One Martini backbone bead per residue (centre of mass of N, CA, C, O) as a GRO file, in nm:
protein
  259
    1UNK     BB    1   0.053   0.064  -0.016
    2UNK     BB    2   0.361   0.216   0.020
    3UNK     BB    3   0.484   0.142  -0.302
    4UNK     BB    4   0.386   0.338  -0.554
    5UNK     BB    5   0.182   0.141  -0.650
    6UNK     BB    6   0.200  -0.046  -0.928
    7UNK     BB    7   0.464   0.014  -1.102
    8UNK     BB    8   0.637   0.112  -0.816
    9UNK     BB    9   0.533  -0.154  -0.636
   10UNK     BB   10   0.389  -0.425  -0.704
   11UNK     BB   11   0.573  -0.527  -0.929
   12UNK     BB   12   0.859  -0.521  -0.790
   13UNK     BB   13   0.772  -0.670  -0.529
   14UNK     BB   14   0.680  -0.933  -0.664
   15UNK     BB   15   0.959  -0.997  -0.779
   16UNK     BB   16   1.106  -1.025  -0.511
   17UNK     BB   17   0.930  -1.248  -0.384
   18UNK     BB   18   0.951  -1.456  -0.611
   19UNK     BB   19   1.259  -1.488  -0.597
   20UNK     BB   20   1.282  -1.565  -0.288
   21UNK     BB   21   1.033  -1.807  -0.310
   22UNK     BB   22   0.993  -1.947  -0.582
   23UNK     BB   23   0.756  -1.792  -0.727
   24UNK     BB   24   0.481  -1.657  -0.864
   25UNK     BB   25   0.418  -1.338  -0.961
   26UNK     BB   26   0.106  -1.352  -0.994
   27UNK     BB   27   0.050  -1.436  -0.702
   28UNK     BB   28   0.172  -1.185  -0.567
   29UNK     BB   29  -0.008  -0.976  -0.706
   30UNK     BB   30  -0.280  -1.090  -0.599
   31UNK     BB   31  -0.204  -1.017  -0.295
   32UNK     BB   32  -0.152  -0.695  -0.346
   33UNK     BB   33  -0.392  -0.561  -0.495
   34UNK     BB   34  -0.606  -0.533  -0.270
   35UNK     BB   35  -0.447  -0.333  -0.099
   36UNK     BB   36  -0.415  -0.111  -0.313
   37UNK     BB   37  -0.716  -0.075  -0.376
   38UNK     BB   38  -0.829  -0.024  -0.089
   39UNK     BB   39  -0.638   0.207  -0.021
   40UNK     BB   40  -0.739   0.394  -0.242
   41UNK     BB   41  -1.033   0.417  -0.151
   42UNK     BB   42  -0.977   0.516   0.142
   43UNK     BB   43  -0.815   0.768   0.057
   44UNK     BB   44  -1.047   0.912  -0.090
   45UNK     BB   45  -1.241   0.923   0.146
   46UNK     BB   46  -1.045   1.068   0.342
   47UNK     BB   47  -1.015   1.327   0.173
   48UNK     BB   48  -1.310   1.416   0.195
   49UNK     BB   49  -1.316   1.430   0.508
   50UNK     BB   50  -1.086   1.638   0.540
   51UNK     BB   51  -1.223   1.864   0.384
   52UNK     BB   52  -1.460   1.889   0.584
   53UNK     BB   53  -1.285   1.952   0.832
   54UNK     BB   54  -1.172   2.219   0.714
   55UNK     BB   55  -1.451   2.362   0.719
   56UNK     BB   56  -1.493   2.331   1.031
   57UNK     BB   57  -1.156   2.364   1.072
   58UNK     BB   58  -0.972   2.618   0.953
   59UNK     BB   59  -0.700   2.592   1.124
   60UNK     BB   60  -0.617   2.305   0.975
   61UNK     BB   61  -0.630   2.472   0.702
   62UNK     BB   62  -0.497   2.598   0.370
   63UNK     BB   63  -0.658   2.555   0.106
   64UNK     BB   64  -0.382   2.425  -0.051
   65UNK     BB   65  -0.178   2.513   0.164
   66UNK     BB   66   0.096   2.382   0.326
   67UNK     BB   67   0.226   2.630   0.455
   68UNK     BB   68   0.200   2.856   0.714
   69UNK     BB   69   0.483   2.977   0.612
   70UNK     BB   70   0.568   3.201   0.349
   71UNK     BB   71   0.791   3.277   0.120
   72UNK     BB   72   0.838   3.501  -0.138
   73UNK     BB   73   1.057   3.304  -0.307
   74UNK     BB   74   0.826   3.082  -0.336
   75UNK     BB   75   0.813   2.935  -0.647
   76UNK     BB   76   0.682   2.791  -0.911
   77UNK     BB   77   0.787   2.562  -1.135
   78UNK     BB   78   0.815   2.562  -1.465
   79UNK     BB   79   0.744   2.381  -1.726
   80UNK     BB   80   0.875   2.258  -1.995
   81UNK     BB   81   0.887   2.215  -2.311
   82UNK     BB   82   0.838   2.001  -2.548
   83UNK     BB   83   1.105   1.756  -2.633
   84UNK     BB   84   1.232   1.513  -2.829
   85UNK     BB   85   1.526   1.512  -2.732
   86UNK     BB   86   1.457   1.494  -2.429
   87UNK     BB   87   1.325   1.217  -2.439
   88UNK     BB   88   1.579   1.064  -2.524
   89UNK     BB   89   1.754   1.154  -2.284
   90UNK     BB   90   1.569   1.034  -2.065
   91UNK     BB   91   1.589   0.742  -2.155
   92UNK     BB   92   1.899   0.711  -2.127
   93UNK     BB   93   1.916   0.791  -1.831
   94UNK     BB   94   1.736   0.565  -1.715
   95UNK     BB   95   1.904   0.329  -1.834
   96UNK     BB   96   2.163   0.392  -1.687
   97UNK     BB   97   2.061   0.350  -1.397
   98UNK     BB   98   1.967   0.060  -1.444
   99UNK     BB   99   2.242  -0.054  -1.523
  100UNK     BB  100   2.390   0.020  -1.262
  101UNK     BB  101   2.200  -0.140  -1.075
  102UNK     BB  102   2.259  -0.418  -1.205
  103UNK     BB  103   2.563  -0.426  -1.151
  104UNK     BB  104   2.558  -0.392  -0.841
  105UNK     BB  105   2.375  -0.643  -0.788
  106UNK     BB  106   2.596  -0.854  -0.860
  107UNK     BB  107   2.771  -0.769  -0.597
  108UNK     BB  108   2.485  -0.677  -0.431
  109UNK     BB  109   2.214  -0.885  -0.388
  110UNK     BB  110   2.064  -0.781  -0.125
  111UNK     BB  111   2.000  -0.552  -0.329
  112UNK     BB  112   1.796  -0.443  -0.544
  113UNK     BB  113   1.793  -0.298  -0.846
  114UNK     BB  114   1.579  -0.081  -0.785
  115UNK     BB  115   1.718   0.023  -0.530
  116UNK     BB  116   1.984   0.111  -0.661
  117UNK     BB  117   1.860   0.310  -0.855
  118UNK     BB  118   1.740   0.496  -0.639
  119UNK     BB  119   2.000   0.561  -0.489
  120UNK     BB  120   2.149   0.691  -0.729
  121UNK     BB  121   1.949   0.917  -0.781
  122UNK     BB  122   1.951   1.046  -0.499
  123UNK     BB  123   2.256   1.105  -0.483
  124UNK     BB  124   2.281   1.273  -0.743
  125UNK     BB  125   2.082   1.492  -0.648
  126UNK     BB  126   2.219   1.573  -0.377
  127UNK     BB  127   2.513   1.648  -0.514
  128UNK     BB  128   2.472   1.773  -0.815
  129UNK     BB  129   2.577   1.595  -1.093
  130UNK     BB  130   2.320   1.668  -1.250
  131UNK     BB  131   2.219   1.821  -1.502
  132UNK     BB  132   1.945   2.006  -1.574
  133UNK     BB  133   1.889   1.886  -1.854
  134UNK     BB  134   1.856   1.588  -1.752
  135UNK     BB  135   1.629   1.637  -1.552
  136UNK     BB  136   1.424   1.742  -1.758
  137UNK     BB  137   1.429   1.492  -1.941
  138UNK     BB  138   1.337   1.288  -1.723
  139UNK     BB  139   1.066   1.427  -1.668
  140UNK     BB  140   0.949   1.398  -1.953
  141UNK     BB  141   0.968   1.090  -1.966
  142UNK     BB  142   0.788   1.035  -1.724
  143UNK     BB  143   0.532   1.171  -1.838
  144UNK     BB  144   0.510   0.996  -2.091
  145UNK     BB  145   0.475   0.725  -1.949
  146UNK     BB  146   0.232   0.789  -1.761
  147UNK     BB  147   0.029   0.892  -1.997
  148UNK     BB  148   0.074   0.624  -2.205
  149UNK     BB  149   0.137   0.341  -2.012
  150UNK     BB  150  -0.037   0.296  -1.761
  151UNK     BB  151  -0.292   0.171  -1.883
  152UNK     BB  152  -0.150  -0.067  -2.019
  153UNK     BB  153  -0.037  -0.187  -1.759
  154UNK     BB  154  -0.306  -0.234  -1.611
  155UNK     BB  155  -0.434  -0.415  -1.826
  156UNK     BB  156  -0.214  -0.633  -1.836
  157UNK     BB  157  -0.234  -0.713  -1.540
  158UNK     BB  158  -0.540  -0.774  -1.529
  159UNK     BB  159  -0.533  -1.004  -1.751
  160UNK     BB  160  -0.246  -1.176  -1.695
  161UNK     BB  161  -0.169  -1.143  -1.350
  162UNK     BB  162  -0.462  -1.180  -1.220
  163UNK     BB  163  -0.608  -1.362  -0.959
  164UNK     BB  164  -0.928  -1.340  -0.870
  165UNK     BB  165  -0.950  -1.561  -0.657
  166UNK     BB  166  -0.718  -1.451  -0.480
  167UNK     BB  167  -0.844  -1.178  -0.426
  168UNK     BB  168  -1.106  -1.274  -0.282
  169UNK     BB  169  -0.954  -1.449  -0.064
  170UNK     BB  170  -0.800  -1.199   0.070
  171UNK     BB  171  -1.072  -1.094   0.156
  172UNK     BB  172  -1.124  -0.969   0.489
  173UNK     BB  173  -1.182  -0.836   0.786
  174UNK     BB  174  -0.878  -0.821   0.860
  175UNK     BB  175  -0.785  -0.693   0.599
  176UNK     BB  176  -0.957  -0.435   0.622
  177UNK     BB  177  -0.841  -0.346   0.895
  178UNK     BB  178  -0.547  -0.310   0.803
  179UNK     BB  179  -0.602  -0.098   0.591
  180UNK     BB  180  -0.729   0.111   0.782
  181UNK     BB  181  -0.487   0.142   0.973
  182UNK     BB  182  -0.283   0.240   0.767
  183UNK     BB  183  -0.430   0.486   0.657
  184UNK     BB  184  -0.491   0.624   0.930
  185UNK     BB  185  -0.201   0.625   1.047
  186UNK     BB  186  -0.058   0.783   0.822
  187UNK     BB  187  -0.237   1.036   0.829
  188UNK     BB  188  -0.194   1.107   1.127
  189UNK     BB  189   0.116   1.121   1.125
  190UNK     BB  190   0.138   1.337   0.900
  191UNK     BB  191  -0.024   1.558   1.042
  192UNK     BB  192   0.152   1.585   1.296
  193UNK     BB  193   0.430   1.615   1.159
  194UNK     BB  194   0.356   1.862   0.987
  195UNK     BB  195   0.291   2.056   1.218
  196UNK     BB  196   0.582   2.047   1.353
  197UNK     BB  197   0.711   2.171   1.057
  198UNK     BB  198   0.476   2.391   0.937
  199UNK     BB  199   0.213   2.249   0.860
  200UNK     BB  200  -0.082   2.166   0.754
  201UNK     BB  201  -0.251   1.894   0.860
  202UNK     BB  202  -0.435   1.829   0.616
  203UNK     BB  203  -0.229   1.856   0.386
  204UNK     BB  204  -0.030   1.653   0.509
  205UNK     BB  205  -0.226   1.407   0.526
  206UNK     BB  206  -0.268   1.396   0.218
  207UNK     BB  207   0.021   1.397   0.090
  208UNK     BB  208   0.198   1.225   0.315
  209UNK     BB  209  -0.037   1.010   0.344
  210UNK     BB  210  -0.265   0.927   0.129
  211UNK     BB  211  -0.048   0.947  -0.120
  212UNK     BB  212   0.098   0.665   0.004
  213UNK     BB  213  -0.187   0.466  -0.015
  214UNK     BB  214  -0.215   0.453  -0.309
  215UNK     BB  215  -0.198   0.425  -0.684
  216UNK     BB  216  -0.019   0.659  -0.722
  217UNK     BB  217  -0.058   0.894  -0.957
  218UNK     BB  218  -0.364   0.838  -0.998
  219UNK     BB  219  -0.428   0.850  -0.694
  220UNK     BB  220  -0.350   1.141  -0.646
  221UNK     BB  221  -0.569   1.265  -0.821
  222UNK     BB  222  -0.811   1.144  -0.669
  223UNK     BB  223  -0.748   1.259  -0.389
  224UNK     BB  224  -0.730   1.564  -0.471
  225UNK     BB  225  -1.013   1.579  -0.590
  226UNK     BB  226  -1.169   1.505  -0.329
  227UNK     BB  227  -1.020   1.765  -0.174
  228UNK     BB  228  -0.970   2.015  -0.359
  229UNK     BB  229  -0.614   1.988  -0.415
  230UNK     BB  230  -0.444   2.000  -0.699
  231UNK     BB  231  -0.198   2.196  -0.621
  232UNK     BB  232  -0.053   1.935  -0.460
  233UNK     BB  233   0.072   1.736  -0.670
  234UNK     BB  234   0.382   1.767  -0.644
  235UNK     BB  235   0.389   1.671  -0.343
  236UNK     BB  236   0.253   1.399  -0.389
  237UNK     BB  237   0.465   1.283  -0.582
  238UNK     BB  238   0.700   1.292  -0.390
  239UNK     BB  239   0.579   1.112  -0.169
  240UNK     BB  240   0.531   0.864  -0.344
  241UNK     BB  241   0.825   0.815  -0.443
  242UNK     BB  242   0.974   0.806  -0.174
  243UNK     BB  243   0.808   0.585  -0.037
  244UNK     BB  244   0.847   0.371  -0.257
  245UNK     BB  245   1.155   0.361  -0.238
  246UNK     BB  246   1.180   0.281   0.061
  247UNK     BB  247   1.021   0.018   0.042
  248UNK     BB  248   1.207  -0.123  -0.161
  249UNK     BB  249   1.462  -0.113   0.010
  250UNK     BB  250   1.357  -0.255   0.264
  251UNK     BB  251   1.248  -0.511   0.126
  252UNK     BB  252   1.515  -0.604   0.001
  253UNK     BB  253   1.652  -0.652   0.278
  254UNK     BB  254   1.438  -0.829   0.432
  255UNK     BB  255   1.430  -1.067   0.238
  256UNK     BB  256   1.726  -1.156   0.293
  257UNK     BB  257   1.689  -1.194   0.603
  258UNK     BB  258   1.412  -1.378   0.617
  259UNK     BB  259   1.486  -1.579   0.346
   0.00000   0.00000   0.00000
């Protein structure tokens, strides 16, 4: 549920589990899809309820503004115009990081290839060794993939890789209770933590909480639409990707330790 949705969560996690347990990846996906789907539904409902709470308790909400105190120089970065050459550069850049992650995984197999790829990207961004041109190109390639291939990915998974019988068998009162506890707990924790660092609790609970328990980028849109706070989409995307990356890294390590 906190693994970055379907493409960046369920699919790579199922591959990790299948490899560690010598099991079929489709079976693993069928066990994970109900959690992701139910978490997405509860996150959307929770976003609507938090929006209503903001109307009742205006002090808890920024009405789409995340920080309680804003500096004058904090302006939204405008997205660059679409460039075909940038798309190609973004593709090559992403493949480079994936190749490096694959190579490192051969020497340190305890951490999965996806996890190494994420670590390399995070470190490169933190130390600032990637030129802005390549960052912009990677962003454009990411948007191209999400807008054009996400639906195809979901349809392919739904048709070929999901065992509906396993999905229905996985749903039980305890299963639903666990999903509710995770969604509620993450939203509450994000709201309290956000308030302590200067955010509005409701906006923080939505972006850093509910948007990490939905189905990735498409789930972010659904959650923010339900709460009427679409202007928070960039922050929701950051929370989704960071949380998904952390879950992949932790899962990759724990699988090696536990199995």
